[in-house]
Amino acid sequence: VNKHGHIYRYRGGNRWQRIPGLLTNLDVSDSGHVWGVNRGGSIYRWTGRNWQHIGGRAKQVTVGPSGVWVVNRADNIYYRRGTYGDKNTAGSGWTHIPGKLKWISSGSNIVVGVNRGNSIFYRKGMSASRPTGTGWVHIPGKLMMIEIYGDQVVGTNPGNVIFKCPVFGVSTTTTTKMRPSRTKVVGKTTYRRIRVRWSQRNGMYLAGYSKGKHKYRSLKAAA
């Protein structure tokens, strides 16, 4: 979407197709499902031919493997029932989730978000049988916007610097964490129970990992 709210779809070869409608925020899932909100906070879902209006109000929407989630102007958080698993459906009503976030992103058995103070959180205990999870976990660091795709989290901090960080071993059980219990090979060494943090060293921003609580080692540069 551009600053006027016009919607475009990339067709390849530097060609853009104008899509009818006006939106200020839009999200596309791995399966190609599209949800968006307009300037007035109305929520819409693309059916493939037109925009279907969905009841409720929001300032931002996310659609992904953990379903459709929104935050409204009061930073209240809602999950769209029946959408877990990135299904091609409008769902059937909203479930209010405790907490306050200004931005949210739906990943695979995990939802990440940031609040008005730029603190970072993820939703734990998520699964198809418990799509809203069991609670929020605070992650050290400050980001004003965050997105998750596959096993990568990308965000921008208040200084408009871009960070990215891997999320290893995302589980399909209700114990999904950003500090997972699965084994992940990093280079030639295998580590377990990896923690991740955002850091800066000599002007370079790094994703980090550790086996313990405090002994972090740099993993890769984050552009």
C-alpha positions as a Python dict, from the first residue, in 0.01 Angstrom:
ca = {
    (1, 'V'): (0, 0, 0),
    (2, 'N'): (121, 352, -67),
    (3, 'K'): (71, 673, 134),
    (4, 'H'): (-264, 727, -37),
    (5, 'G'): (-391, 384, 68),
    (6, 'H'): (-376, 243, -285),
    (7, 'I'): (-316, -132, -299),
    (8, 'Y'): (-75, -299, -541),
    (9, 'R'): (28, -656, -616),
    (10, 'Y'): (373, -731, -757),
    (11, 'R'): (351, -931, -1080),
    (12, 'G'): (724, -973, -1144),
    (13, 'G'): (945, -802, -1396),
    (14, 'N'): (908, -469, -1213),
    (15, 'R'): (533, -470, -1288),
    (16, 'W'): (267, -375, -1032),
    (17, 'Q'): (-107, -446, -1054),
    (18, 'R'): (-349, -206, -887),
    (19, 'I'): (-601, -384, -662),
    (20, 'P'): (-936, -212, -593),
    (21, 'G'): (-985, -67, -248),
    (22, 'L'): (-806, 155, 3),
    (23, 'L'): (-603, 22, 297),
    (24, 'T'): (-345, 160, 539),
    (25, 'N'): (-213, -178, 658),
    (26, 'L'): (-200, -513, 481),
    (27, 'D'): (-52, -857, 547),
    (28, 'V'): (-8, -1165, 325),
    (29, 'S'): (40, -1516, 465),
    (30, 'D'): (266, -1794, 336),
    (31, 'S'): (-41, -1944, 167),
    (32, 'G'): (-132, -1617, -4),
    (33, 'H'): (-419, -1516, 224),
    (34, 'V'): (-457, -1139, 249),
    (35, 'W'): (-606, -932, 531),
    (36, 'G'): (-597, -556, 576),
    (37, 'V'): (-738, -254, 758),
    (38, 'N'): (-836, 86, 625),
    (39, 'R'): (-794, 437, 762),
    (40, 'G'): (-1115, 408, 961),
    (41, 'G'): (-1006, 84, 1129),
    (42, 'S'): (-1238, -143, 930),
    (43, 'I'): (-1102, -494, 870),
    (44, 'Y'): (-1111, -672, 534),
    (45, 'R'): (-1019, -1010, 388),
    (46, 'W'): (-936, -1063, 19),
    (47, 'T'): (-1145, -1347, -128),
    (48, 'G'): (-954, -1358, -455),
    (49, 'R'): (-1214, -1143, -631),
    (50, 'N'): (-1314, -875, -381),
    (51, 'W'): (-1276, -750, -25),
    (52, 'Q'): (-1494, -913, 241),
    (53, 'H'): (-1571, -687, 536),
    (54, 'I'): (-1499, -844, 876),
    (55, 'G'): (-1665, -711, 1189),
    (56, 'G'): (-1447, -528, 1442),
    (57, 'R'): (-1194, -245, 1442),
    (58, 'A'): (-815, -257, 1422),
    (59, 'K'): (-509, -50, 1336),
    (60, 'Q'): (-292, -346, 1233),
    (61, 'V'): (-356, -704, 1123),
    (62, 'T'): (-135, -1008, 1078),
    (63, 'V'): (-217, -1338, 906),
    (64, 'G'): (5, -1645, 922),
    (65, 'P'): (44, -2002, 1047),
    (66, 'S'): (-87, -1903, 1392),
    (67, 'G'): (-397, -1748, 1239),
    (68, 'V'): (-525, -1392, 1215),
    (69, 'W'): (-447, -1149, 1495),
    (70, 'V'): (-514, -776, 1526),
    (71, 'V'): (-436, -487, 1758),
    (72, 'N'): (-668, -186, 1784),
    (73, 'R'): (-607, 181, 1859),
    (74, 'A'): (-610, 109, 2232),
    (75, 'D'): (-341, -161, 2176),
    (76, 'N'): (-587, -435, 2273),
    (77, 'I'): (-508, -774, 2118),
    (78, 'Y'): (-756, -1007, 1946),
    (79, 'Y'): (-737, -1347, 1778),
    (80, 'R'): (-978, -1445, 1498),
    (81, 'R'): (-1134, -1776, 1597),
    (82, 'G'): (-1107, -2057, 1343),
    (83, 'T'): (-809, -1913, 1152),
    (84, 'Y'): (-525, -2107, 1317),
    (85, 'G'): (-317, -2296, 1062),
    (86, 'D'): (-345, -2023, 795),
    (87, 'K'): (-682, -2151, 676),
    (88, 'N'): (-870, -1989, 388),
    (89, 'T'): (-1156, -1870, 606),
    (90, 'A'): (-1307, -1554, 749),
    (91, 'G'): (-1321, -1711, 1095),
    (92, 'S'): (-1606, -1669, 1339),
    (93, 'G'): (-1556, -1387, 1588),
    (94, 'W'): (-1280, -1236, 1798),
    (95, 'T'): (-1121, -1357, 2121),
    (96, 'H'): (-969, -1087, 2340),
    (97, 'I'): (-614, -1172, 2455),
    (98, 'P'): (-482, -1013, 2779),
    (99, 'G'): (-197, -766, 2731),
    (100, 'K'): (-120, -458, 2523),
    (101, 'L'): (72, -449, 2194),
    (102, 'K'): (106, -187, 1922),
    (103, 'W'): (234, -434, 1657),
    (104, 'I'): (196, -810, 1621),
    (105, 'S'): (308, -1084, 1380),
    (106, 'S'): (179, -1441, 1333),
    (107, 'G'): (440, -1716, 1292),
    (108, 'S'): (447, -2094, 1316),
    (109, 'N'): (311, -2186, 1662),
    (110, 'I'): (432, -1849, 1786),
    (111, 'V'): (316, -1487, 1779),
    (112, 'V'): (557, -1199, 1840),
    (113, 'G'): (485, -836, 1915),
    (114, 'V'): (602, -509, 2064),
    (115, 'N'): (424, -272, 2301),
    (116, 'R'): (405, 107, 2326),
    (117, 'G'): (731, 109, 2520),
    (118, 'N'): (902, -94, 2241),
    (119, 'S'): (940, -399, 2466),
    (120, 'I'): (943, -733, 2282),
    (121, 'F'): (717, -1030, 2360),
    (122, 'Y'): (623, -1369, 2222),
    (123, 'R'): (321, -1587, 2294),
    (124, 'K'): (400, -1923, 2453),
    (125, 'G'): (205, -2249, 2461),
    (126, 'M'): (47, -2218, 2117),
    (127, 'S'): (-91, -2514, 1921),
    (128, 'A'): (-391, -2608, 1706),
    (129, 'S'): (-572, -2726, 2018),
    (130, 'R'): (-479, -2408, 2208),
    (131, 'P'): (-452, -2141, 1937),
    (132, 'T'): (-435, -1845, 2177),
    (133, 'G'): (-150, -1990, 2382),
    (134, 'T'): (-97, -1957, 2754),
    (135, 'G'): (83, -1628, 2813),
    (136, 'W'): (332, -1363, 2702),
    (137, 'V'): (708, -1394, 2751),
    (138, 'H'): (924, -1080, 2761),
    (139, 'I'): (1241, -1076, 2546),
    (140, 'P'): (1529, -836, 2629),
    (141, 'G'): (1576, -553, 2380),
    (142, 'K'): (1379, -269, 2224),
    (143, 'L'): (1202, -275, 1886),
    (144, 'M'): (927, -50, 1757),
    (145, 'M'): (815, -293, 1484),
    (146, 'I'): (860, -668, 1444),
    (147, 'E'): (781, -944, 1192),
    (148, 'I'): (835, -1319, 1194),
    (149, 'Y'): (873, -1541, 887),
    (150, 'G'): (976, -1905, 915),
    (151, 'D'): (1259, -1917, 1168),
    (152, 'Q'): (1360, -1553, 1128),
    (153, 'V'): (1249, -1249, 1329),
    (154, 'V'): (1310, -904, 1179),
    (155, 'G'): (1250, -572, 1350),
    (156, 'T'): (1341, -203, 1363),
    (157, 'N'): (1446, -19, 1676),
    (158, 'P'): (1354, 339, 1775),
    (159, 'G'): (1658, 462, 1581),
    (160, 'N'): (1522, 299, 1262),
    (161, 'V'): (1805, 43, 1260),
    (162, 'I'): (1704, -297, 1120),
    (163, 'F'): (1772, -615, 1320),
    (164, 'K'): (1721, -979, 1235),
    (165, 'C'): (1758, -1283, 1451),
    (166, 'P'): (1705, -1658, 1401),
    (167, 'V'): (1452, -1845, 1610),
    (168, 'F'): (1584, -2200, 1629),
    (169, 'G'): (1385, -2522, 1652),
    (170, 'V'): (1032, -2383, 1664),
    (171, 'S'): (833, -2671, 1805),
    (172, 'T'): (489, -2795, 1702),
    (173, 'T'): (395, -2861, 2065),
    (174, 'T'): (246, -2637, 2328),
    (175, 'T'): (596, -2572, 2467),
    (176, 'T'): (708, -2358, 2171),
    (177, 'K'): (958, -2096, 2286),
    (178, 'M'): (1203, -1851, 2136),
    (179, 'R'): (1449, -2030, 2366),
    (180, 'P'): (1368, -2380, 2235),
    (181, 'S'): (1470, -2717, 2370),
    (182, 'R'): (1548, -2875, 2034),
    (183, 'T'): (1903, -2917, 1911),
    (184, 'K'): (2024, -2687, 1635),
    (185, 'V'): (2361, -2710, 1458),
    (186, 'V'): (2538, -2372, 1449),
    (187, 'G'): (2840, -2401, 1221),
    (188, 'K'): (3017, -2719, 1328),
    (189, 'T'): (2903, -2719, 1689),
    (190, 'T'): (2574, -2842, 1831),
    (191, 'Y'): (2410, -2637, 2106),
    (192, 'R'): (2099, -2692, 2312),
    (193, 'R'): (1859, -2450, 2483),
    (194, 'I'): (1977, -2155, 2278),
    (195, 'R'): (1894, -1804, 2397),
    (196, 'V'): (1888, -1516, 2151),
    (197, 'R'): (1950, -1147, 2208),
    (198, 'W'): (2002, -828, 2009),
    (199, 'S'): (2345, -664, 2050),
    (200, 'Q'): (2578, -404, 1902),
    (201, 'R'): (2957, -422, 1883),
    (202, 'N'): (3191, -179, 1707),
    (203, 'G'): (2903, -44, 1500),
    (204, 'M'): (2787, -391, 1391),
    (205, 'Y'): (2454, -532, 1504),
    (206, 'L'): (2462, -899, 1592),
    (207, 'A'): (2231, -1183, 1673),
    (208, 'G'): (2366, -1381, 1966),
    (209, 'Y'): (2329, -1721, 2125),
    (210, 'S'): (2438, -1881, 2450),
    (211, 'K'): (2419, -2214, 2629),
    (212, 'G'): (2372, -2043, 2964),
    (213, 'K'): (2217, -1728, 3101),
    (214, 'H'): (2495, -1479, 3036),
    (215, 'K'): (2773, -1620, 2814),
    (216, 'Y'): (2668, -1490, 2474),
    (217, 'R'): (2859, -1549, 2152),
    (218, 'S'): (2802, -1368, 1824),
    (219, 'L'): (2620, -1577, 1562),
    (220, 'K'): (2582, -1358, 1255),
    (221, 'A'): (2568, -995, 1151),
    (222, 'A'): (2223, -847, 1122),
    (223, 'A'): (2185, -592, 845),
}
